[in-house]
Coordinates of C-alpha atoms in Angstrom, one line a residue:
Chain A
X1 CA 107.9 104.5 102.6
X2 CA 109.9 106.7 103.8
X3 CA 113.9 106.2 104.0
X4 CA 115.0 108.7 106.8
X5 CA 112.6 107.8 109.3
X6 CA 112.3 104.6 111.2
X7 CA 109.2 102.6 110.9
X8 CA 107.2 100.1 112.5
X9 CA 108.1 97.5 110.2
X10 CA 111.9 98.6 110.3
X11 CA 111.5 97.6 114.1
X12 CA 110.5 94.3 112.8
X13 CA 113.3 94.0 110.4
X14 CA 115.6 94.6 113.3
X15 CA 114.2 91.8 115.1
X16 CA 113.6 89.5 112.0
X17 CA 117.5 89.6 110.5
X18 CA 118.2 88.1 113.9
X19 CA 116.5 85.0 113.3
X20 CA 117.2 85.5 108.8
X21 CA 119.2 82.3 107.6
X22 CA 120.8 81.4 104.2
X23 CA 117.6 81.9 102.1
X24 CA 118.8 85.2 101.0
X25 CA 121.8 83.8 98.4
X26 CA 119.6 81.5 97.4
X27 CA 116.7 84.2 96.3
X28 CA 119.2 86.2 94.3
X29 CA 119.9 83.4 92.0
X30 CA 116.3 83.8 90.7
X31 CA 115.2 86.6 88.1
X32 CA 114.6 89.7 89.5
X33 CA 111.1 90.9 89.6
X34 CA 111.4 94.2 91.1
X35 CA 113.7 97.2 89.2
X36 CA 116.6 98.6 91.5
X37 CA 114.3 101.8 92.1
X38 CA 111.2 101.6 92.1
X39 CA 109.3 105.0 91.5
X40 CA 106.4 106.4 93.7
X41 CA 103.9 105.8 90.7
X42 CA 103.9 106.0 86.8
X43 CA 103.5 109.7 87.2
X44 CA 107.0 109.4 89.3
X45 CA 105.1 110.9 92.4
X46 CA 103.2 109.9 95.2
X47 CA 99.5 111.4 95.8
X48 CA 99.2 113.3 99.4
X49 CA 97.5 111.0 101.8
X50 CA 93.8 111.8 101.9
X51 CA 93.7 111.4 105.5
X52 CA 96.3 113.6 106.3
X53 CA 95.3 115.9 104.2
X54 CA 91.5 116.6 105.4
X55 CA 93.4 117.1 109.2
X56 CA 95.4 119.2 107.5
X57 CA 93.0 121.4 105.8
X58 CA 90.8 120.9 108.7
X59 CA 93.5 122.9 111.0
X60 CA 94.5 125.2 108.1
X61 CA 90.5 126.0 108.3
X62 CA 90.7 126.7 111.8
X63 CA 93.6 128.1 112.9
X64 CA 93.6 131.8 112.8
X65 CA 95.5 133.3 115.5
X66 CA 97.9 131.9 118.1
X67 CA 95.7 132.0 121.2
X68 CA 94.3 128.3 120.2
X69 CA 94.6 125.1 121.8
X70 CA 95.3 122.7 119.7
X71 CA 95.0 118.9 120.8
X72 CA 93.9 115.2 120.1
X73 CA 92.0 112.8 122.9
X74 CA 91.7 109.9 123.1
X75 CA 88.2 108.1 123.8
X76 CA 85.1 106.2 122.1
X77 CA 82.8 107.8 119.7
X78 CA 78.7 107.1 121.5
X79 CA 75.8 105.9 119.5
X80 CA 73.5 108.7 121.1
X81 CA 70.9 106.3 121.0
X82 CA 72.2 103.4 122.5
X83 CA 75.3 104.5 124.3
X84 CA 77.4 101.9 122.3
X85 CA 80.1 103.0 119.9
X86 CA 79.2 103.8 116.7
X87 CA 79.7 100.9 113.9
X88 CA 80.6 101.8 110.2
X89 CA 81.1 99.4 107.9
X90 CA 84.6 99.9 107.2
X91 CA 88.0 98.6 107.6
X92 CA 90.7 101.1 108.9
X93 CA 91.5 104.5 110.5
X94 CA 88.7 107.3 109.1
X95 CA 87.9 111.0 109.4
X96 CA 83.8 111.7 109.8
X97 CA 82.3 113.9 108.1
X98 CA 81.8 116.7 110.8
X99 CA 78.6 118.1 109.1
X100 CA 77.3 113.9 109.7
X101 CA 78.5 113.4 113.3
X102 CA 75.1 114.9 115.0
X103 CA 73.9 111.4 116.0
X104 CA 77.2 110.7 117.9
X105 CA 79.0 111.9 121.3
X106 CA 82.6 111.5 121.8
X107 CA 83.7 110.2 125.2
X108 CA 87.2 111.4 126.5
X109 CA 87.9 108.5 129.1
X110 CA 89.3 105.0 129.1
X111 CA 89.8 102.5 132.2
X112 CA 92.2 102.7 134.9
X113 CA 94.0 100.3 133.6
X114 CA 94.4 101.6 130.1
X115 CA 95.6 104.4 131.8
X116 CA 97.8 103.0 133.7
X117 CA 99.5 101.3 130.9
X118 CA 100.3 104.3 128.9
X119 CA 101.7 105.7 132.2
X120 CA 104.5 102.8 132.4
X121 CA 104.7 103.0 128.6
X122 CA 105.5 107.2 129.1
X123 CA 108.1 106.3 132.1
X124 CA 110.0 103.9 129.8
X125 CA 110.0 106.2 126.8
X126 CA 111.3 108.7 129.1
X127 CA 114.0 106.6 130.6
X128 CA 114.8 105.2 127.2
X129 CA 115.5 108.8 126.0
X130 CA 117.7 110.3 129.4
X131 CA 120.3 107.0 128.2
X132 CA 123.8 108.3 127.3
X133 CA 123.4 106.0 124.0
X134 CA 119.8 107.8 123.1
X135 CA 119.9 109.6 119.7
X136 CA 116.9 111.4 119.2
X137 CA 115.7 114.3 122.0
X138 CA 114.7 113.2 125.4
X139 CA 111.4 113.5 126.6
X140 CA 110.6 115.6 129.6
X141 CA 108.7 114.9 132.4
X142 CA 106.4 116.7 134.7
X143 CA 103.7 115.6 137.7
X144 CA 101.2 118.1 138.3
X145 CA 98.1 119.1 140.8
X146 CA 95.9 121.1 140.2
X147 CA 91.9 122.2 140.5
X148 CA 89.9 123.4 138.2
X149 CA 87.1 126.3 139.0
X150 CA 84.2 127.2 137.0
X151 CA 82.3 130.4 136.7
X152 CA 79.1 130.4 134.9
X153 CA 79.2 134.1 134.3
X154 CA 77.3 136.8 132.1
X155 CA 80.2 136.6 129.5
X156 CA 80.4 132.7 129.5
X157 CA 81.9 130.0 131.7
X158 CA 85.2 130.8 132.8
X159 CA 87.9 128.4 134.2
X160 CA 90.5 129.3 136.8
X161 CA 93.3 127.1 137.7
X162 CA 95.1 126.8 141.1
X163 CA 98.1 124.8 142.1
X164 CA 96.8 122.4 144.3
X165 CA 99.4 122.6 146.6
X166 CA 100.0 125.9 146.8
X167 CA 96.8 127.3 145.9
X168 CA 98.0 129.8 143.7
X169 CA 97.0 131.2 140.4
X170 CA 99.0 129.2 137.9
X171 CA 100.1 131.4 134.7
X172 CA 97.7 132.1 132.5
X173 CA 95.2 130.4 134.7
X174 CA 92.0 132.2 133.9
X175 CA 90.7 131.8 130.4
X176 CA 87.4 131.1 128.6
X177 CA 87.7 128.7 126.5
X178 CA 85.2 128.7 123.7
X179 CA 85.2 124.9 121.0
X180 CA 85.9 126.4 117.6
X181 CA 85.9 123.1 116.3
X182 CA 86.1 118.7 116.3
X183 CA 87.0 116.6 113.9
X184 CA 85.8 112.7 115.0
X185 CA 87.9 109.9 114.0
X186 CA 86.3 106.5 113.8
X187 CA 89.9 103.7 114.4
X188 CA 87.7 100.1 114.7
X189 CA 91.2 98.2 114.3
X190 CA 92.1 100.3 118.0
X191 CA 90.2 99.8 120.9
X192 CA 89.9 103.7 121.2
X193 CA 88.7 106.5 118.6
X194 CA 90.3 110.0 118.8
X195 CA 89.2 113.6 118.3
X196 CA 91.1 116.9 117.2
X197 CA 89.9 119.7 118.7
X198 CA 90.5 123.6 118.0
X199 CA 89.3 125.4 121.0
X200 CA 90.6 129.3 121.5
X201 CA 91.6 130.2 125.5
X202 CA 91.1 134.1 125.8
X203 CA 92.8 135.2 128.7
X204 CA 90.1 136.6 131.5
X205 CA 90.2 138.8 134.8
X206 CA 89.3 137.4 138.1
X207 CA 85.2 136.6 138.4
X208 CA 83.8 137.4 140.9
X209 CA 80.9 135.3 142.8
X210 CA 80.8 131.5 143.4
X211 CA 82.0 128.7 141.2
X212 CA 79.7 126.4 139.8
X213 CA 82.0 123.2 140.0
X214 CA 85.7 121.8 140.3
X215 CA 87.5 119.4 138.9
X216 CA 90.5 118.0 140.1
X217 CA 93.7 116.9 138.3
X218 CA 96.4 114.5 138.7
X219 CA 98.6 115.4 135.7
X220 CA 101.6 113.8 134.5
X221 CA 102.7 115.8 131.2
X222 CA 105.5 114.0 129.1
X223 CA 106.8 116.6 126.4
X224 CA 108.8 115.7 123.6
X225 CA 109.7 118.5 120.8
X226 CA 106.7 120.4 119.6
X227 CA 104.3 118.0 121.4
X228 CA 103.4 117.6 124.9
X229 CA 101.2 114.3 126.6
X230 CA 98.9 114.8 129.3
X231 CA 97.9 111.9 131.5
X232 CA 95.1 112.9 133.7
X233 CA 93.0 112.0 136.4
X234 CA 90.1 114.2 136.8
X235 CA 87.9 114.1 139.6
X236 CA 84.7 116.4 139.2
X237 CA 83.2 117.3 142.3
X238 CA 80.2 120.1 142.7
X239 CA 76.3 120.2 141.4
X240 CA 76.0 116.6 143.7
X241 CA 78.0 114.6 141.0
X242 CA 81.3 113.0 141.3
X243 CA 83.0 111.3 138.6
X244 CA 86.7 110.0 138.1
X245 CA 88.1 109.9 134.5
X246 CA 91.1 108.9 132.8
X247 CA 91.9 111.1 130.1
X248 CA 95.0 111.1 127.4
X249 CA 95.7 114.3 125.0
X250 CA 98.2 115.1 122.6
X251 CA 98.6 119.0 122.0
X252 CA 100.8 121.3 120.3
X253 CA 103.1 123.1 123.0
X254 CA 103.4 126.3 121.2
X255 CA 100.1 126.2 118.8
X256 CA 101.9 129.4 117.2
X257 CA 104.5 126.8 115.1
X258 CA 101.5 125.5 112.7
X259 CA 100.4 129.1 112.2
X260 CA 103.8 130.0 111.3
X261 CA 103.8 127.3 108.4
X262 CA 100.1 128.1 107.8
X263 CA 101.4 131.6 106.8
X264 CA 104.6 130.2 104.9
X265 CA 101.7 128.6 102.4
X266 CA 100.0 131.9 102.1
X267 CA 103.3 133.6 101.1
X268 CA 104.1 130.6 99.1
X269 CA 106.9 129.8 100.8
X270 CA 109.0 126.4 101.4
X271 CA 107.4 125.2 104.7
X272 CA 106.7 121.7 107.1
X273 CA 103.1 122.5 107.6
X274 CA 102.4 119.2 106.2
X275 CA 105.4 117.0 108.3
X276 CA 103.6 119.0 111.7
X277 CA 100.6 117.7 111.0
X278 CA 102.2 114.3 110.4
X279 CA 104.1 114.5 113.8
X280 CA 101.3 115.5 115.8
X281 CA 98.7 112.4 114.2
X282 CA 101.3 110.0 114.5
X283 CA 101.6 110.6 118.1
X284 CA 98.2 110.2 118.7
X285 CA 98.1 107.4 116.3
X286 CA 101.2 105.2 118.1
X287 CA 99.1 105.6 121.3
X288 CA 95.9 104.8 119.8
X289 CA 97.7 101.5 118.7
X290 CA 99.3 101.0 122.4
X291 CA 95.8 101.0 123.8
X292 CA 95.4 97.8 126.2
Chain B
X1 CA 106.5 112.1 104.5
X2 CA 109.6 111.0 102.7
X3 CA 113.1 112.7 101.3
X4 CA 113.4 109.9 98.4
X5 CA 110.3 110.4 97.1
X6 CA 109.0 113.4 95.3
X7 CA 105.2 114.1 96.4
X8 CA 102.6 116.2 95.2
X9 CA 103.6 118.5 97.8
X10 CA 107.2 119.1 96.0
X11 CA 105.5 119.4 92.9
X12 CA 103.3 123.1 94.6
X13 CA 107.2 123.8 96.0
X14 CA 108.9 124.1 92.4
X15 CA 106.0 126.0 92.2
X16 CA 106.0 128.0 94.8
X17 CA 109.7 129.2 95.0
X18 CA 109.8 130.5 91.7
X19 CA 107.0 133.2 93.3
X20 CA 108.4 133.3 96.8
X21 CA 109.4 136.3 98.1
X22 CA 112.3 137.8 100.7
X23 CA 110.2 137.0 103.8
X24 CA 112.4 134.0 104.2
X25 CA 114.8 135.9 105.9
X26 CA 112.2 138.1 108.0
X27 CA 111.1 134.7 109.3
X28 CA 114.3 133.4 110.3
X29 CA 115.1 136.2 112.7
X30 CA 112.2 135.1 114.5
X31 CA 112.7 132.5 117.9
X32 CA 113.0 129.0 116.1
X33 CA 110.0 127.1 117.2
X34 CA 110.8 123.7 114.9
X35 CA 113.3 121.7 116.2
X36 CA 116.1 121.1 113.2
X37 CA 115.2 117.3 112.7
X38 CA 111.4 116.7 113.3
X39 CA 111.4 112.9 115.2
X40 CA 108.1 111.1 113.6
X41 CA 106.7 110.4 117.1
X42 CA 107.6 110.6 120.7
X43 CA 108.7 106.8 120.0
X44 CA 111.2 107.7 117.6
X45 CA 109.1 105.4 114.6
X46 CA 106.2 106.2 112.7
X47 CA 103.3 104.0 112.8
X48 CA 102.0 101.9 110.1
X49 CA 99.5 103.7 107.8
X50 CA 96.1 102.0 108.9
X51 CA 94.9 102.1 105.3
X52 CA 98.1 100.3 103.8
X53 CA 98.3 97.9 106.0
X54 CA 94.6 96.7 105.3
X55 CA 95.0 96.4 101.7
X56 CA 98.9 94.7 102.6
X57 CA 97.0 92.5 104.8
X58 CA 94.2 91.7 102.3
X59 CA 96.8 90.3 99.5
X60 CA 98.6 88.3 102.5
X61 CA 96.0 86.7 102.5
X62 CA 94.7 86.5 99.2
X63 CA 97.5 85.7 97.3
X64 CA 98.5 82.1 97.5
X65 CA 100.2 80.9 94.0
X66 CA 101.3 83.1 91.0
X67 CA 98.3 82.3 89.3
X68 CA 96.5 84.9 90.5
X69 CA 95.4 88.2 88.9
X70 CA 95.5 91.5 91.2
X71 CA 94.0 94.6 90.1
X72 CA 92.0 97.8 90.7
X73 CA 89.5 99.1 88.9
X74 CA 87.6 102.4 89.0
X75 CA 84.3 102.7 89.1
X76 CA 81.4 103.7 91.6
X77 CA 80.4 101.8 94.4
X78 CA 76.8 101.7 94.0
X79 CA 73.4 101.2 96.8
X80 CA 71.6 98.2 95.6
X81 CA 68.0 99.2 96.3
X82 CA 68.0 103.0 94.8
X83 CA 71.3 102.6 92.3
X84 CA 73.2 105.9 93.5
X85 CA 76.2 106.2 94.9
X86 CA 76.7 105.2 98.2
X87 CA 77.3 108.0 100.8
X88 CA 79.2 107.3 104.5
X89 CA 79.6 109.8 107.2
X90 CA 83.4 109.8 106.4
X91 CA 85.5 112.8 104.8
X92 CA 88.6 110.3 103.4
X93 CA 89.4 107.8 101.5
X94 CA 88.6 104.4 103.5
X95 CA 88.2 100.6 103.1
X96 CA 84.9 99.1 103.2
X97 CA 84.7 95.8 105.4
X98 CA 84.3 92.8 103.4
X99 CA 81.8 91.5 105.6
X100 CA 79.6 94.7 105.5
X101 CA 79.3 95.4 101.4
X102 CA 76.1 93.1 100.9
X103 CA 74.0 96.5 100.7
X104 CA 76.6 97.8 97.4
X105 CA 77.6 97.0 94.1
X106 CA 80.5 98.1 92.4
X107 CA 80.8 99.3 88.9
X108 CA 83.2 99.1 86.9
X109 CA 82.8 101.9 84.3
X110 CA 83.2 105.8 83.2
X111 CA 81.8 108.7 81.2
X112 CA 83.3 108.8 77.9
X113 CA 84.5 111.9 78.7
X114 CA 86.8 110.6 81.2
X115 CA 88.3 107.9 79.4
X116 CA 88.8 110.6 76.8
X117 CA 91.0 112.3 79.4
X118 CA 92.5 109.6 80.7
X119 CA 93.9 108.6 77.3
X120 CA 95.4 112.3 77.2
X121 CA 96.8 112.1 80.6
X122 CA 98.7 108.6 80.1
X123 CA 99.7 109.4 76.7
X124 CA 101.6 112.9 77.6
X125 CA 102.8 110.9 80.4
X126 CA 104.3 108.4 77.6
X127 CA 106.1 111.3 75.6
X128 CA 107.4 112.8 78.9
X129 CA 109.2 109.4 79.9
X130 CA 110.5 109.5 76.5
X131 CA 112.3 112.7 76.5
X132 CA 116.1 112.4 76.7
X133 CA 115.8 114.8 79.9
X134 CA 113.3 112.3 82.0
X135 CA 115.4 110.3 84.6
X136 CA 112.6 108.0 85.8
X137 CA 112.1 104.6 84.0
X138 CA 110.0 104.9 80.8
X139 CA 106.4 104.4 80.7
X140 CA 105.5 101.8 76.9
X141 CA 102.7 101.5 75.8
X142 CA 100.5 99.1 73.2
X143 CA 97.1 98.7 71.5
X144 CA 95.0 95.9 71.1
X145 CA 92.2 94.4 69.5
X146 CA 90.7 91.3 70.9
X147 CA 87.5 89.7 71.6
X148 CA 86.7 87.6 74.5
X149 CA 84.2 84.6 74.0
X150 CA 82.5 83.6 77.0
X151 CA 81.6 79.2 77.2
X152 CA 79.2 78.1 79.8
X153 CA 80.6 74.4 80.4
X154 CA 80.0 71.9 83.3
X155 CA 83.2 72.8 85.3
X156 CA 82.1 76.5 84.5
X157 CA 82.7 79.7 82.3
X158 CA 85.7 79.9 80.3
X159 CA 87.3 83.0 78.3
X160 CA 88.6 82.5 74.8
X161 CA 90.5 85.2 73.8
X162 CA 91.0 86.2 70.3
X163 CA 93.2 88.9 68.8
X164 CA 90.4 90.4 66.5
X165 CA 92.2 90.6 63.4
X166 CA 94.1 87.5 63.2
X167 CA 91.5 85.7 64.4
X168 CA 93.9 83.7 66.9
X169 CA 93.9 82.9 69.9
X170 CA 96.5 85.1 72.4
X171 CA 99.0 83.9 74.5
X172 CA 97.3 82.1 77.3
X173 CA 94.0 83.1 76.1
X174 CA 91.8 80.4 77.5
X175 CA 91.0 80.3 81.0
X176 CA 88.8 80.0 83.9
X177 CA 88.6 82.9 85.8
X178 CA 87.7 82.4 89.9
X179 CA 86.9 85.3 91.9
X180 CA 89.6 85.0 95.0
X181 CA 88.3 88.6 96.8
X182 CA 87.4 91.6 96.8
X183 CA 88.1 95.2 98.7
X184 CA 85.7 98.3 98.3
X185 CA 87.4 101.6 98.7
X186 CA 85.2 104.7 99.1
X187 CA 86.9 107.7 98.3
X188 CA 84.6 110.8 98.8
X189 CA 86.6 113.2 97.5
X190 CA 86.9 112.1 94.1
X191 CA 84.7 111.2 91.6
X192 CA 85.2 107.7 91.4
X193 CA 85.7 104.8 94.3
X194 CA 87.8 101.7 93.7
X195 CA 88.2 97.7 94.0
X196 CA 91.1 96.0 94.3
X197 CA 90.6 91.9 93.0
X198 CA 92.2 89.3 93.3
X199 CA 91.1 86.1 90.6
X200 CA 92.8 82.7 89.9
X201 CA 93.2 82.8 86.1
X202 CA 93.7 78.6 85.7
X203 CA 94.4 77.5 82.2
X204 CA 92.3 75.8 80.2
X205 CA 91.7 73.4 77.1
X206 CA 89.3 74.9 74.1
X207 CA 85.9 74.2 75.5
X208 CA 83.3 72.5 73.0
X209 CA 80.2 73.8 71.5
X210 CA 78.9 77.3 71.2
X211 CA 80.1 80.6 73.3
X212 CA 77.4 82.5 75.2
X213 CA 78.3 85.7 74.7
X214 CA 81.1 88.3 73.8
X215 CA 83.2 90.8 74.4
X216 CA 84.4 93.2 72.1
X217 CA 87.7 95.3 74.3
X218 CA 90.1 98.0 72.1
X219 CA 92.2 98.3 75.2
X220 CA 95.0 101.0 75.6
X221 CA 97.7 98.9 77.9
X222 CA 100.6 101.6 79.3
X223 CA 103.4 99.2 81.1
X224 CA 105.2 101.1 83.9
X225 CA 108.4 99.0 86.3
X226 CA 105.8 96.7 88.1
X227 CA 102.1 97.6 87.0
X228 CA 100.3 97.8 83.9
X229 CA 97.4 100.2 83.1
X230 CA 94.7 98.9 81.1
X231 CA 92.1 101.7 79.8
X232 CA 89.4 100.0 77.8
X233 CA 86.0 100.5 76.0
X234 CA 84.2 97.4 76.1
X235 CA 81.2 96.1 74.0
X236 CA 79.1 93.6 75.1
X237 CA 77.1 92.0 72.6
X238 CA 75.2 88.8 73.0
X239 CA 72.2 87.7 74.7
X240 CA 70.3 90.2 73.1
X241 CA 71.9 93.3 75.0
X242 CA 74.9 95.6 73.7
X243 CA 76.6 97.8 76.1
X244 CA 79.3 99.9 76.1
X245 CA 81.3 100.7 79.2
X246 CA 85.0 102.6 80.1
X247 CA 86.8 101.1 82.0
X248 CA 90.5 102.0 84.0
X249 CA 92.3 99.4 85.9
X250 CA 95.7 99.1 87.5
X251 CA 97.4 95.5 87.6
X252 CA 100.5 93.6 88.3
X253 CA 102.3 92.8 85.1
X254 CA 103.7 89.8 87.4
X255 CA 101.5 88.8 90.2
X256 CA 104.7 86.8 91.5
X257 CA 106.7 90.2 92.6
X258 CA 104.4 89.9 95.5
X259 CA 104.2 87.0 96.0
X260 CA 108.0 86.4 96.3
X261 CA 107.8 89.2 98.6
X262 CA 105.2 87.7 101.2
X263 CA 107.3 84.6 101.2
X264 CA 110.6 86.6 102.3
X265 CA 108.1 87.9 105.2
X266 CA 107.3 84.2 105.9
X267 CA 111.0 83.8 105.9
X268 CA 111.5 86.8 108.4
X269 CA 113.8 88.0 105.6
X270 CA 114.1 91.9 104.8
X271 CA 111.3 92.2 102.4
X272 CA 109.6 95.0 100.0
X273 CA 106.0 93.6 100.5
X274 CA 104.6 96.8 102.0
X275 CA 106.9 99.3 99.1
X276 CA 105.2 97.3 96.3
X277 CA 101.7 97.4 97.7
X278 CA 102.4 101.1 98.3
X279 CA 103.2 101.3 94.7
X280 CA 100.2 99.6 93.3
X281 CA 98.3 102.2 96.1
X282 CA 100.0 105.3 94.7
X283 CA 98.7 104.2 91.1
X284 CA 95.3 103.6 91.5
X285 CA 95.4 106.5 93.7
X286 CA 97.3 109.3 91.7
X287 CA 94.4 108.1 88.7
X288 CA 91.4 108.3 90.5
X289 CA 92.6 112.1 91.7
X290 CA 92.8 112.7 88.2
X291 CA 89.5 111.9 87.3
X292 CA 87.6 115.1 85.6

């Protein structure tokens, strides 16, 4: 484990020594067991993680240029059968096999209360980090409204996003966004699963015509160093449907910094490609936990 | 990922500066997009690996005296109705539930081939924790003979162990062996899965009467800080069969170093149980990368 960075179970250390007594004299008396230092392994290193390391090709795989979206949702992974989510026989956190994932959906929602609990969690966090005695960066904070438009047009289906108040264009508001690819992950010791999704957003003209449908958003966006988390509220309305969901996503706010390392391994430079990667799953993976 | 620790990734970085190139300084002219210290989270922490703290949780349970035996063992992790290797929809490394594994078998055993090479690996690794130079701890190492005779009796089977060319019986060498539990790990990207045991080993008198069968182990035992790593060919002879398997497994020379450290947690004293469990991880992990 690592020493710089705090942990969860340092966080229960903290709160443990509290309550420690005078057992800790009496355990040095014994013989000790463990050597001062102990090494990663015989071979004095520690393997990669092979979790993080099929994200991290995954991404490496898929990110080509820097007009990609890069982001993590929460949700439940769908029988397609039954609607139910999906049962594996295993124990923790794992990656499926995206050529095996055809007889699953994955479902970006969760309940109003769920999302309602990550919003307190995401206003203290934010407090938390504007205190004087706060070490690390602060998180930012930002409520937003805004519609969604859809034209189904001969190049594709292209989105257009208005401020909701002031019914503006908002910048860089009219893209087509086209999935370049999912990766599923199945968490059965969280109540939700979570997804990572490449998608590219090519910037588009004006269509012309009709939309097809809306959707509505109620946005708050909590940024924090390279990542940003969206709370939303979507409200689709059109084609005689409406439909309310609560949605969570973690995304890169400049998907440009993992190309940059992605081209530092090319050149066979020094680079963080690997501690990105990191930063961006464990922020979808501390929420994942948090999940009422 | 941690400073302290030197990773695989380091190892590809000696590599890689020695080719890198003067694009450094091209790069750093650029707008910084990485913050100088990279937080692990929005929360300031990291959260617990999923995958650890399954296997941590596992021996919490599991391990109750010091008479207990904990290993892992490589092998393949088999489908009881058409013998082939099982296959999940899952791209890493992942624990199998315990209550879900009536449809497998695991077994313990390897190509010749592979033992040949694991021999190789472990004993350069020997001659490089020799050298003056190497600043880790040093790995030992020792080869032995001995045959185990198995005695059905009423309170069950017990293992006499002999050293095969003396003829006596080793150190502790009779014992009942319970199986405690078991863990199935599927690791699709390498050639072999793994188990991780734990047995009660409870000492025994010489049982009466005739042994059932025996086992026949030349057994290559490399001792590094904590854990001991026993590669053995095995013949079975007896009962009209003889079989001869490979096998690799990782143990605790001292099954009490955890244990000690699950009672400090008990305590609420500042503990290594997770480090240790980490280490025995890394082990079993680093070997099965290696396997050709």
């Amino acid at each position: 484990m690592s020493k710089r960075r705090r942990t969860e179970e340092d966080e229960e250390k903290l709160n443990s020594e509290e309550t420690s007594n005078g057992l800790v004299q009496h355990q040095s008396s014994r013989i000790p067991l463990l050597p001062k230092e102990l090494e990663p392994s015989i071979f004095g290193i520690q393997p990669n993680n092979d979790f993080v390391r099929v994200v991290s090709d995954f991404l490496y795989n898929h990110v080509r240029k820097g007009d990609v979206e890069i982001e993590a949702k929460l949700g439940v992974l769908l029988d397609k059968v039954n609607r139910e989510r999906i049962k594996l026989p295993v124990f923790c956190e794992t990656v499926i096999n995206p050529h095996e994932d055809k007889w699953m959906i994955f479902e970006s929602n969760m309940t109003l209360e769920q999302h309602k609990s990550f919003n307190e969690l995401l206003n203290n966090r934010f407090i938390e980090t504007k205190s004087p005695s706060h070490k690390g960066q602060p998180v930012e904070y930002k409520h937003t409204y805004e519609i969604d438009s859809f034209y189904d047009t001969k190049e594709g289906r292209i989105r257009v996003t208005r401020d909701r108040k002031t019914g503006e264009i908002v910048e860089g508001g009219i893209v087509q966004k086209i999935r370049v690819a999912d990766l599923n992950i199945y968490s059965p010791n969280t109540k939700l699963d979570y997804r990572i999704s490449v998608n590219r957003e090519i910037p588009k003209k004006m269509p012309e015509g009709q939309h097809n449908f809306e959707r509505n958003k109620d946005r708050l966006s909590y940024t924090h160093q390279i990542v940003k988390i969206d709370l939303t509220q979507v409200k689709v309305s059109g084609g005689g449907s409406q439909d309310l969901t609560h949605e969570l996503e973690v995304e890169f706010i400049n998907p440009r910094i993992l190309l940059e390392e992605k081209l530092k391994i090319e050149r066979n430079q020094e680079n963080k490609y690997i501690e990105i990667v990191e930063h961006f799953l464990n922020n979808i993976r501390m929420l994942a936990k948090k999940v009422l």
